[in-house]
């Protein structure tokens, strides 16, 4: 897109775009940009009066290949729900155009901010980089590479008193498994040397682009900028860049940039290394650019195709957008499948993030699945868990790694609470689903198991002669099938442990789950709590150990499992690093908040008097 930021052209004033599927009419207010096949407008929903960005793509002048690329761009973008990624709200189509409704960012891009300021301070650069890294880390954890990270694709949006970074433009985004070494996609100044050598895009090439982005912020120009593309490519392949002598950059930012711009991939810092760098750990001044905000300067959350962006040997797009650890792609697109049909063909379920789009969910800090009462024993377990975490935070105790079987934990999960409920596959093979009604079904591999009601939390054997329970069991089987077949990259289920567990204890089941902006928490009937930290991609399992302490286990982004026990000995570095302590602190606050809520709900519920 070429940003135009002007009045709607003559003849297009007050133009209306009608979505027949939702009976919604959008009125054009401002032309934001235009490209070869599309125009982008600031529009207003005439019913809700909300303002959006609307990308209108002329499909009459597109061939089938170009049309299918639009569909695939939509599919990867519409399933992404992250605070630092521009949201695609909905799509609709008529005989002439494809319409994409997106979040509107009415301030500036990072590129215009750099151009206006010549260069950014290190404090401001660190703040913006933090949001970019969060977004890219999110994508990589779901095997997506953006392939066009650059200042022009970083939108800046004011939210209250702070500025929020938003990553946009998924026109070149691709699943890692679909990357072709022959494809060179991106913007020349931000391409990694291995991409130019046709070795393919990867998480390492994303790290390189982030290094170029950081250099551009603190210096004011891309590191390999030159008067010709050929010279730019030569400099990239040689790693030939220099810092202007009079800028006076800190050693911390130079060290990080140099680490990200190492030509040998084996020596280059990764995206996951950025947050722990000295530069990112230093104090930060949160930036608000109210002095440059302009009500008419709207950056669109649409795909911007910069004139200097190149794509050789085609562009690779993913097919499935609505899940993390995406399932195998659907069948190839027919030549003219509609956006609506293509979109409706995939279930809006998740593994690792939620696709529920209700406004109330987006605006709340915590979305609760209400469990009005928990057995006294579970509250006792929760008290022990919080006491254990508190002793670690206060320094009274530390932790040491221990060798033992992995405790019961959640290996896969699906949040389909916009229709049915929340389900998970446990490490012992059990599938447990908590339905929106509050009812719970937990199934073993032989599809025997238990049924529980939230208000009593007393599990009963499954009674398949009860038509209602039989229906819930069939839904739970669907969850089981989906998680086992479509979420194949998650942790493997230990079937031997599964059989041992069922011989000596009742089938475990979900008692409560809750979500906030940073994490997902699930409580199990055996007293286990698991918290998945969505940004760090670390899972923390707190399980009963003794009558006075709990076991803490951590699964890192690479799937490495570490179990720790409280001790008075010096702490193990793996168990009590500063980053782990931060997660423990967040967990303690999360659990304490939920306990207060559950206890309050329990005492106010007339059905809990027998508990």
Coordinates of C-alpha atoms in Angstrom, one line a residue:
X1 CA 0.0 0.0 0.0
X2 CA 1.0 3.6 -0.6
X3 CA -0.3 5.6 2.3
X4 CA -2.3 8.6 1.1
X5 CA -4.0 9.9 4.3
X6 CA -6.5 12.1 2.5
X7 CA -10.1 12.7 1.7
X8 CA -12.1 10.0 0.0
X9 CA -11.7 10.6 -3.8
X10 CA -14.5 12.4 -5.6
X11 CA -17.3 10.1 -6.4
X12 CA -16.5 7.8 -3.4
X13 CA -17.6 10.1 -0.6
X14 CA -19.8 8.4 2.0
X15 CA -19.4 5.2 0.1
X16 CA -21.0 2.2 1.8
X17 CA -19.8 -1.4 2.0
X18 CA -22.4 -3.9 3.1
X19 CA -21.7 -7.2 4.8
X20 CA -24.8 -9.3 4.0
X21 CA -23.8 -12.1 6.4
X22 CA -24.0 -9.9 9.5
X23 CA -26.3 -7.2 8.0
X24 CA -23.6 -4.6 8.8
X25 CA -23.0 -1.4 6.8
X26 CA -19.7 0.5 6.8
X27 CA -19.4 4.1 5.7
X28 CA -16.1 5.4 4.3
X29 CA -14.6 8.3 6.2
X30 CA -11.0 8.6 5.0
X31 CA -8.8 7.0 2.3
X32 CA -5.8 5.5 4.1
X33 CA -3.8 4.0 1.2
X34 CA -4.0 2.2 -2.1
X35 CA -2.1 -0.4 -4.0
X36 CA -2.4 -2.3 -7.3
X37 CA -5.5 -4.3 -6.4
X38 CA -6.8 -2.6 -3.3
X39 CA -7.8 0.5 -1.4
X40 CA -7.9 0.9 2.3
X41 CA -10.4 3.2 4.1
X42 CA -11.1 4.3 7.5
X43 CA -14.8 3.3 7.9
X44 CA -17.5 3.5 10.5
X45 CA -19.9 0.8 11.4
X46 CA -23.2 2.6 11.0
X47 CA -24.9 0.5 13.7
X48 CA -22.3 0.5 16.5
X49 CA -20.5 3.7 15.4
X50 CA -17.2 1.9 15.8
X51 CA -14.3 2.9 13.5
X52 CA -12.3 0.3 11.6
X53 CA -9.8 0.0 8.8
X54 CA -11.4 -1.7 5.7
X55 CA -9.3 -3.1 3.0
X56 CA -11.2 -3.4 -0.3
X57 CA -9.6 -5.8 -2.8
X58 CA -10.7 -5.7 -6.4
X59 CA -11.0 -9.4 -7.3
X60 CA -12.2 -8.9 -10.9
X61 CA -8.7 -7.9 -12.0
X62 CA -6.9 -10.7 -10.1
X63 CA -6.0 -14.1 -11.5
X64 CA -6.7 -17.3 -9.5
X65 CA -3.2 -17.4 -8.0
X66 CA -3.4 -13.9 -6.8
X67 CA -6.9 -14.5 -5.4
X68 CA -5.7 -17.6 -3.5
X69 CA -2.8 -15.6 -2.0
X70 CA -5.3 -13.2 -0.6
X71 CA -7.3 -16.0 0.9
X72 CA -4.2 -17.5 2.5
X73 CA -3.1 -14.1 3.9
X74 CA -6.5 -13.8 5.5
X75 CA -6.3 -17.3 7.0
X76 CA -3.0 -16.8 8.8
X77 CA -3.9 -13.4 10.1
X78 CA -7.5 -13.9 11.3
X79 CA -6.5 -16.6 13.7
X80 CA -4.0 -14.5 15.6
X81 CA -5.0 -12.9 18.9
X82 CA -2.1 -11.1 20.6
X83 CA -1.9 -7.6 22.0
X84 CA 1.1 -6.7 19.8
X85 CA -0.5 -8.0 16.5
X86 CA -3.0 -6.0 14.6
X87 CA -6.4 -7.8 14.8
X88 CA -8.3 -8.9 11.7
X89 CA -11.9 -8.7 12.8
X90 CA -13.8 -10.3 9.9
X91 CA -14.0 -10.7 6.2
X92 CA -16.8 -10.6 3.6
X93 CA -17.1 -10.8 -0.1
X94 CA -19.4 -9.7 -2.9
X95 CA -19.2 -10.2 -6.7
X96 CA -16.6 -7.5 -7.2
X97 CA -14.5 -7.3 -4.0
X98 CA -13.0 -9.0 -1.0
X99 CA -13.4 -6.9 2.2
X100 CA -11.2 -7.2 5.2
X101 CA -12.2 -5.4 8.4
X102 CA -9.3 -4.7 10.7
X103 CA -8.3 -2.9 13.9
X104 CA -7.6 0.8 13.2
X105 CA -4.4 2.4 14.5
X106 CA -4.8 6.2 14.3
X107 CA -1.3 7.3 15.1
X108 CA 1.9 6.5 13.2
X109 CA 4.1 3.7 12.0
X110 CA 7.5 3.2 13.5
X111 CA 8.9 4.3 10.1
X112 CA 7.2 7.7 10.2
X113 CA 8.3 8.1 13.8
X114 CA 11.9 7.4 12.9
X115 CA 11.7 9.7 9.9
X116 CA 10.2 12.5 12.0
X117 CA 12.8 12.1 14.8
X118 CA 15.8 11.3 12.7
X119 CA 16.5 8.5 15.2
X120 CA 15.0 7.2 18.5
X121 CA 16.5 7.2 21.9
X122 CA 17.7 3.9 23.3
X123 CA 14.9 4.0 25.9
X124 CA 12.2 4.4 23.3
X125 CA 13.8 1.8 21.0
X126 CA 13.9 -0.7 23.8
X127 CA 10.2 -0.1 24.5
X128 CA 9.1 -0.5 20.9
X129 CA 11.5 -3.5 20.5
X130 CA 9.9 -5.3 23.4
X131 CA 6.5 -5.2 21.7
X132 CA 7.9 -6.5 18.4
X133 CA 9.8 -9.3 20.1
X134 CA 6.7 -10.3 22.0
X135 CA 4.7 -10.5 18.7
X136 CA 7.4 -12.4 16.8
X137 CA 8.0 -14.8 19.7
X138 CA 4.3 -15.5 19.7
X139 CA 4.3 -16.2 15.9
X140 CA 7.4 -18.5 16.1
X141 CA 5.9 -20.5 18.9
X142 CA 3.2 -21.4 16.5
X143 CA 5.6 -22.2 13.7
X144 CA 4.9 -19.0 11.8
X145 CA 7.5 -16.7 10.3
X146 CA 6.5 -13.2 9.3
X147 CA 9.2 -12.6 6.7
X148 CA 8.8 -8.9 6.5
X149 CA 9.7 -7.3 9.8
X150 CA 10.5 -3.7 9.2
X151 CA 9.6 -0.2 10.6
X152 CA 6.8 0.3 8.1
X153 CA 5.0 -2.8 9.3
X154 CA 5.1 -1.7 12.9
X155 CA 2.1 0.3 13.8
X156 CA 1.8 2.5 16.9
X157 CA -1.5 2.9 18.7
X158 CA -2.3 4.9 21.8
X159 CA -4.1 3.0 24.5
X160 CA -4.8 5.3 27.4
X161 CA -1.5 6.9 28.5
X162 CA 0.8 4.5 26.7
X163 CA 1.7 3.5 23.2
X164 CA 1.1 0.0 22.0
X165 CA 3.2 -1.6 19.3
X166 CA 1.2 -3.6 16.6
X167 CA 2.8 -5.9 14.0
X168 CA 1.0 -5.7 10.7
X169 CA 1.2 -7.0 7.1
X170 CA 1.0 -10.8 6.9
X171 CA 1.2 -10.9 3.1
X172 CA 4.5 -12.8 3.2
X173 CA 3.9 -14.8 6.4
X174 CA 4.4 -18.5 6.1
X175 CA 4.4 -21.7 8.1
X176 CA 7.9 -23.0 8.8
X177 CA 7.1 -26.3 7.2
X178 CA 6.1 -24.6 4.0
X179 CA 9.3 -22.5 3.6
X180 CA 11.1 -23.0 0.3
X181 CA 14.8 -22.3 0.0
X182 CA 14.2 -21.0 -3.5
X183 CA 11.9 -18.2 -2.2
X184 CA 13.4 -14.8 -1.3
X185 CA 10.7 -12.8 0.3
X186 CA 10.8 -9.5 2.2
X187 CA 12.2 -6.0 1.9
X188 CA 15.9 -5.8 0.7
X189 CA 17.3 -3.9 3.6
X190 CA 16.0 -6.4 6.1
X191 CA 16.8 -9.7 4.3
X192 CA 19.2 -12.1 6.1
X193 CA 22.3 -13.3 4.2
X194 CA 21.2 -17.0 4.2
X195 CA 17.9 -15.9 2.6
X196 CA 19.8 -14.2 -0.2
X197 CA 21.8 -17.4 -0.7
X198 CA 18.5 -19.2 -1.1
X199 CA 18.9 -21.3 2.0
X200 CA 15.4 -20.3 3.2
X201 CA 13.7 -18.3 5.9
X202 CA 13.8 -19.4 9.5
X203 CA 13.6 -18.1 13.0
X204 CA 17.2 -17.0 12.6
X205 CA 16.3 -14.8 9.6
X206 CA 13.6 -13.2 11.8
X207 CA 16.2 -12.4 14.4
X208 CA 18.4 -10.8 11.7
X209 CA 15.5 -8.6 10.6
X210 CA 14.9 -7.6 14.3
X211 CA 18.6 -6.6 14.5
X212 CA 18.2 -4.4 11.4
X213 CA 15.1 -2.9 12.9
X214 CA 16.9 -2.1 16.2
X215 CA 19.8 -0.6 14.3
X216 CA 17.4 1.6 12.2
X217 CA 15.7 2.8 15.4
X218 CA 18.9 3.9 17.2
X219 CA 20.8 5.1 14.1
X220 CA 18.0 6.4 11.8
X221 CA 18.9 4.2 8.8
X222 CA 19.0 0.5 8.1
X223 CA 22.5 -1.0 8.7
X224 CA 23.1 -2.1 5.0
X225 CA 21.4 0.9 3.3
X226 CA 23.1 1.9 0.0
X227 CA 22.4 3.6 -3.3
X228 CA 21.7 0.3 -5.1
X229 CA 20.1 -3.1 -4.2
X230 CA 23.1 -4.9 -5.5
X231 CA 25.4 -3.0 -3.1
X232 CA 22.9 -3.6 -0.3
X233 CA 23.0 -7.3 -0.9
X234 CA 26.8 -7.3 -1.0
X235 CA 26.9 -5.6 2.3
X236 CA 24.4 -8.0 3.8
X237 CA 26.3 -11.1 2.7
X238 CA 29.5 -9.7 4.0
X239 CA 28.0 -8.4 7.3
X240 CA 29.4 -5.0 6.3
X241 CA 27.8 -2.3 8.5
X242 CA 29.2 0.6 10.6
X243 CA 27.9 2.8 13.4
X244 CA 28.1 6.5 12.9
X245 CA 31.0 7.7 15.1
X246 CA 29.2 10.6 16.9
X247 CA 26.0 8.9 18.0
X248 CA 27.4 7.5 21.2
X249 CA 25.5 4.3 21.5
X250 CA 25.7 2.2 24.7
X251 CA 27.7 -1.0 24.8
X252 CA 24.5 -2.9 25.6
X253 CA 22.6 -1.9 22.5
X254 CA 25.7 -2.4 20.3
X255 CA 26.3 -5.9 21.8
X256 CA 22.7 -6.9 21.0
X257 CA 22.7 -5.6 17.5
X258 CA 26.1 -7.2 16.7
X259 CA 24.8 -10.5 18.1
X260 CA 21.7 -10.4 15.9
X261 CA 23.7 -9.4 12.8
X262 CA 26.2 -12.2 12.8
X263 CA 26.4 -13.7 9.3
X264 CA 26.9 -17.3 10.4
X265 CA 23.5 -18.6 11.6
X266 CA 25.2 -20.8 14.2
X267 CA 26.7 -17.7 15.9
X268 CA 23.7 -15.5 15.7
X269 CA 21.5 -14.7 18.7
X270 CA 18.0 -16.0 18.4
X271 CA 14.7 -14.2 18.9
X272 CA 14.3 -16.0 22.3
X273 CA 17.6 -14.6 23.4
X274 CA 16.7 -10.9 23.0
X275 CA 14.6 -10.5 26.1
X276 CA 17.4 -11.7 28.3
X277 CA 20.0 -9.4 26.8
X278 CA 21.6 -6.7 28.9
X279 CA 20.0 -4.0 26.7
X280 CA 16.5 -5.4 27.3
X281 CA 17.0 -5.9 31.0
X282 CA 18.0 -2.2 31.6
X283 CA 15.4 0.3 32.9
X284 CA 13.0 1.6 30.4
X285 CA 11.0 4.8 30.0
X286 CA 7.6 3.9 28.6
X287 CA 6.9 6.1 25.7
X288 CA 3.8 8.0 24.8
X289 CA 4.0 10.1 21.7
X290 CA 1.0 12.4 22.4
X291 CA 3.0 15.3 20.9
X292 CA 3.0 13.7 17.5
X293 CA -0.5 12.2 17.5
X294 CA -2.7 13.4 14.7
X295 CA -6.4 12.5 14.4
X296 CA -6.0 12.4 10.6
X297 CA -2.8 10.4 10.6
X298 CA -4.2 6.9 10.7
X299 CA -2.0 3.9 10.1
X300 CA -4.0 1.1 8.7
X301 CA -3.9 -2.4 10.1
X302 CA -3.9 -3.6 6.5
X303 CA -1.3 -5.4 4.5
X304 CA 1.1 -2.8 3.2
X305 CA 3.1 -3.9 0.1
X306 CA 6.0 -1.5 0.0
X307 CA 7.3 -0.8 -3.5
X308 CA 10.7 -2.1 -2.5
X309 CA 9.5 -5.4 -1.2
X310 CA 10.6 -8.3 -3.3
X311 CA 9.4 -11.8 -3.8
X312 CA 11.2 -14.3 -6.0
X313 CA 10.0 -17.8 -6.9
X314 CA 6.6 -17.1 -5.5
X315 CA 5.3 -16.4 -2.0
X316 CA 4.6 -19.2 0.5
X317 CA 1.5 -18.8 2.6
X318 CA 0.0 -21.0 5.3
X319 CA -3.4 -22.5 5.0
X320 CA -4.7 -22.7 8.6
X321 CA -4.9 -19.7 10.9
X322 CA -7.0 -20.6 13.9
X323 CA -4.7 -22.7 16.0
X324 CA -1.3 -22.5 17.6
X325 CA 0.7 -25.6 16.6
X326 CA -1.4 -25.6 13.5
X327 CA -3.1 -28.7 12.3
X328 CA -2.3 -30.1 8.8
X329 CA -3.6 -27.7 6.1
X330 CA -7.1 -28.2 4.6
X331 CA -7.4 -29.5 1.1
X332 CA -6.0 -27.2 -1.7
X333 CA -8.2 -24.3 -2.5
X334 CA -10.5 -24.6 -5.5
X335 CA -9.9 -21.8 -8.1
X336 CA -12.6 -19.5 -6.7
X337 CA -13.6 -20.6 -3.3
X338 CA -15.1 -17.6 -1.5
X339 CA -13.5 -16.0 1.5
X340 CA -16.6 -16.7 3.6
X341 CA -16.7 -20.4 2.6
X342 CA -13.0 -20.8 3.2
X343 CA -13.2 -19.1 6.5
X344 CA -16.2 -21.1 7.8
X345 CA -14.6 -24.4 6.9
X346 CA -12.2 -24.3 9.9
X347 CA -13.3 -24.6 13.5
X348 CA -12.4 -21.7 15.7
X349 CA -10.6 -23.8 18.3
X350 CA -7.2 -23.2 19.8
X351 CA -4.1 -24.8 21.3
X352 CA -2.3 -22.2 23.2
X353 CA -4.5 -19.1 22.5
X354 CA -8.1 -18.1 22.4
X355 CA -10.1 -17.1 19.3
X356 CA -13.2 -16.0 21.1
X357 CA -13.9 -12.5 19.9
X358 CA -16.5 -11.1 22.3
X359 CA -15.8 -7.6 23.4
X360 CA -16.4 -8.4 27.0
X361 CA -13.6 -11.0 26.9
X362 CA -11.2 -8.7 25.2
X363 CA -11.7 -5.9 27.7
X364 CA -11.6 -8.0 30.8
X365 CA -8.4 -8.7 32.6
X366 CA -9.5 -12.2 33.5
X367 CA -12.0 -14.5 31.8
X368 CA -13.3 -17.0 34.4
X369 CA -14.9 -20.3 34.1
X370 CA -16.9 -20.1 37.3
X371 CA -16.5 -23.0 39.7
X372 CA -18.8 -22.0 42.6
X373 CA -17.3 -24.5 45.0
X374 CA -14.3 -26.7 45.3
X375 CA -13.9 -29.5 47.9
X376 CA -12.2 -28.6 51.1
X377 CA -9.3 -30.8 50.2
X378 CA -8.6 -28.8 47.1
X379 CA -8.6 -25.6 49.0
X380 CA -6.1 -27.1 51.4
X381 CA -3.9 -28.0 48.4
X382 CA -4.2 -24.4 47.1
X383 CA -3.2 -23.1 50.5
X384 CA -0.1 -25.3 50.5
X385 CA 0.7 -24.2 46.9
X386 CA 0.6 -20.5 47.8
X387 CA 2.5 -21.1 51.0
X388 CA 5.3 -22.8 49.0
X389 CA 5.4 -20.0 46.5
X390 CA 5.5 -17.5 49.2
X391 CA 8.4 -19.1 51.0
X392 CA 10.4 -19.1 47.7
X393 CA 9.6 -15.4 47.1
X394 CA 10.5 -14.4 50.6
X395 CA 13.8 -16.3 50.5
X396 CA 12.9 -18.6 53.4
X397 CA 13.4 -21.6 51.1
X398 CA 15.0 -22.3 47.7
X399 CA 14.6 -25.1 45.2
X400 CA 16.7 -27.9 43.9
X401 CA 16.1 -30.1 40.8
X402 CA 15.1 -33.7 41.5
X403 CA 15.0 -36.8 39.4
X404 CA 11.5 -38.3 39.3
X405 CA 8.6 -39.2 37.0
X406 CA 7.0 -36.2 35.5
X407 CA 3.9 -35.2 37.5
X408 CA 0.5 -35.2 36.0
X409 CA 0.1 -32.2 33.7
X410 CA -1.7 -30.9 30.7
X411 CA -0.1 -31.8 27.4
X412 CA -2.7 -30.2 25.0
X413 CA -5.7 -28.0 25.4
X414 CA -8.5 -26.5 23.3
X415 CA -10.6 -23.5 24.3
X416 CA -13.9 -23.8 22.5
X417 CA -15.8 -21.9 25.2
X418 CA -17.5 -19.7 22.7
X419 CA -19.7 -22.8 21.9
X420 CA -19.0 -25.8 24.1
X421 CA -16.3 -25.4 26.7
X422 CA -12.7 -25.9 27.6
X423 CA -11.0 -29.3 27.1
X424 CA -7.5 -30.7 27.8
X425 CA -5.5 -33.9 27.2
X426 CA -3.6 -34.9 30.3
X427 CA -0.2 -36.5 30.3
X428 CA -1.7 -39.8 31.5
X429 CA -4.0 -40.0 28.5
X430 CA -7.1 -38.6 30.2
X431 CA -9.3 -36.2 28.3
X432 CA -11.2 -33.8 30.5
X433 CA -13.8 -31.2 29.3
X434 CA -15.4 -28.5 31.4
X435 CA -18.6 -27.5 29.5
X436 CA -20.1 -24.0 29.6
X437 CA -22.9 -25.4 31.7
X438 CA -20.4 -26.2 34.5
X439 CA -20.6 -29.9 33.9
X440 CA -17.4 -32.0 33.6
X441 CA -16.7 -35.2 31.7
X442 CA -13.4 -37.0 32.0
X443 CA -12.6 -39.9 29.7
X444 CA -10.0 -42.6 29.7
X445 CA -8.7 -44.1 26.5
X446 CA -11.3 -46.8 26.7
X447 CA -13.9 -44.0 27.0
X448 CA -14.9 -45.0 30.5
X449 CA -14.5 -42.2 33.1
X450 CA -16.4 -39.8 35.4
X451 CA -19.0 -37.1 35.3
X452 CA -19.1 -34.2 37.7
X453 CA -21.2 -31.1 38.4
X454 CA -19.4 -28.0 39.3
X455 CA -21.6 -27.2 42.3
X456 CA -20.9 -30.6 44.0
X457 CA -17.5 -31.6 42.6
X458 CA -18.4 -35.2 43.4
X459 CA -17.5 -37.3 40.4
X460 CA -19.8 -40.1 39.4
X461 CA -19.2 -43.0 37.0
X462 CA -20.4 -42.3 33.5
X463 CA -24.0 -43.3 33.0
X464 CA -24.3 -43.8 29.2
X465 CA -28.0 -44.6 29.6
X466 CA -28.5 -41.0 30.5
X467 CA -29.1 -39.3 27.1
X468 CA -27.7 -35.9 28.3
X469 CA -24.5 -37.5 29.7
X470 CA -24.1 -39.6 26.5
X471 CA -24.3 -36.4 24.5
X472 CA -21.6 -34.8 26.6
X473 CA -19.4 -37.9 26.2
X474 CA -19.7 -37.7 22.4
X475 CA -18.6 -34.1 22.5
X476 CA -15.7 -35.0 24.8
X477 CA -14.7 -37.7 22.3
X478 CA -14.6 -35.1 19.6
X479 CA -12.2 -33.0 21.8
X480 CA -10.1 -36.1 22.3
X481 CA -9.9 -36.9 18.6
X482 CA -9.1 -33.3 17.7
X483 CA -6.3 -32.9 20.2
X484 CA -4.7 -36.3 19.5
X485 CA -4.8 -35.9 15.7
X486 CA -4.5 -32.2 15.1
X487 CA -2.3 -31.0 17.9
X488 CA 0.4 -33.6 17.2
X489 CA 3.4 -31.3 18.1
X490 CA 2.5 -31.1 21.8
X491 CA 4.0 -33.3 24.5
X492 CA 3.5 -37.0 24.0
X493 CA 1.1 -38.9 26.3
X494 CA 2.7 -41.5 28.6
X495 CA 0.4 -44.5 28.1
X496 CA 2.2 -46.6 30.7
X497 CA 1.7 -44.0 33.3
X498 CA -1.9 -43.8 32.2
X499 CA -2.5 -47.5 33.1
X500 CA -0.7 -47.3 36.4
X501 CA -2.7 -44.2 37.4
X502 CA -6.1 -45.7 36.7
X503 CA -5.3 -48.8 38.7
X504 CA -4.8 -46.9 42.0
X505 CA -6.8 -43.7 41.8
X506 CA -9.9 -42.1 40.3
X507 CA -9.8 -40.4 36.9
X508 CA -8.5 -36.8 37.2
X509 CA -10.7 -34.0 35.9
X510 CA -10.7 -30.2 35.4
X511 CA -12.1 -28.4 38.4
X512 CA -11.5 -24.8 37.3
X513 CA -9.8 -22.8 34.6
X514 CA -9.1 -19.1 34.2
X515 CA -7.3 -16.8 31.7
X516 CA -5.8 -13.4 31.9
X517 CA -3.8 -11.4 29.4
X518 CA -0.5 -13.2 30.3
X519 CA -1.4 -16.8 31.1
X520 CA -3.9 -19.6 31.3
X521 CA -4.4 -21.5 34.6
X522 CA -6.1 -24.9 34.9
X523 CA -6.8 -26.7 38.2
X524 CA -7.2 -30.5 38.4
X525 CA -9.0 -32.7 40.9
X526 CA -5.8 -34.1 42.3
X527 CA -4.7 -30.7 43.4
X528 CA -2.4 -29.9 40.5
X529 CA -2.3 -26.4 39.1
X530 CA -0.8 -25.7 35.7
X531 CA -0.1 -22.2 34.4
X532 CA 0.9 -21.6 30.8
X533 CA 2.7 -18.3 30.3
X534 CA 1.7 -17.3 26.7
X535 CA 4.5 -14.7 26.1
X536 CA 7.4 -16.7 27.7
X537 CA 6.1 -20.1 26.3
X538 CA 6.9 -21.7 29.7
X539 CA 4.6 -24.0 31.5
X540 CA 4.6 -24.2 35.3
X541 CA 3.1 -27.2 37.1
X542 CA 2.5 -27.0 40.9
X543 CA 1.5 -30.4 42.3
X544 CA 1.1 -31.9 45.8
X545 CA 4.3 -33.2 47.4
X546 CA 4.0 -33.4 51.2
X547 CA 1.5 -32.1 53.7
X548 CA 3.4 -28.8 53.9
X549 CA 5.0 -28.3 50.5
X550 CA 4.5 -28.6 46.7
X551 CA 6.5 -29.7 43.8
X552 CA 7.2 -27.2 41.1
X553 CA 7.9 -28.3 37.5
X554 CA 8.7 -26.2 34.5
X555 CA 8.5 -27.0 30.8
X556 CA 10.6 -24.6 28.7
X557 CA 9.9 -23.5 25.1
X558 CA 12.0 -26.4 23.8
X559 CA 10.0 -28.9 25.8
X560 CA 12.6 -29.6 28.5
X561 CA 11.0 -30.7 31.7
X562 CA 12.6 -29.8 35.1
X563 CA 11.0 -30.7 38.5
X564 CA 12.1 -28.9 41.6
X565 CA 11.5 -29.5 45.3
X566 CA 11.8 -26.9 48.1
X567 CA 14.9 -27.1 50.2
X568 CA 17.1 -25.1 52.6
X569 CA 20.1 -25.7 50.4
X570 CA 21.4 -23.2 47.8
X571 CA 19.0 -22.9 44.9
X572 CA 19.5 -24.7 41.6
X573 CA 20.1 -22.1 38.8
X574 CA 17.5 -23.9 36.7
X575 CA 14.9 -23.6 39.4
X576 CA 15.4 -20.1 40.8
X577 CA 16.7 -17.8 38.1
X578 CA 15.5 -14.3 38.0
X579 CA 13.1 -15.1 35.2
X580 CA 11.7 -18.1 37.1
X581 CA 11.2 -16.0 40.2
X582 CA 9.2 -13.5 38.1
X583 CA 7.0 -16.3 36.9
X584 CA 6.6 -17.6 40.5
X585 CA 5.5 -14.1 41.6
X586 CA 3.0 -13.9 38.8
X587 CA 1.7 -17.4 39.6
X588 CA 1.3 -16.6 43.3
X589 CA -0.7 -13.5 42.5
X590 CA -2.8 -15.3 39.9
X591 CA -3.6 -18.2 42.3
X592 CA -4.3 -16.0 45.3
X593 CA -6.7 -13.9 43.2
X594 CA -8.5 -17.0 42.0
X595 CA -8.7 -18.5 45.5
X596 CA -10.3 -15.3 46.8
X597 CA -12.8 -15.4 44.0
X598 CA -13.6 -19.1 44.4
X599 CA -14.0 -18.8 48.2
X600 CA -16.3 -15.8 47.8
X601 CA -18.4 -17.7 45.2
X602 CA -18.5 -20.8 47.4
X603 CA -19.9 -19.0 50.4
X604 CA -22.5 -17.1 48.4
X605 CA -23.8 -20.2 46.6
X606 CA -26.7 -22.0 48.3
X607 CA -25.6 -25.3 46.7
X608 CA -22.3 -25.5 48.6
X609 CA -23.6 -26.0 52.1
X610 CA -23.0 -29.7 52.0
X611 CA -19.3 -29.4 51.0

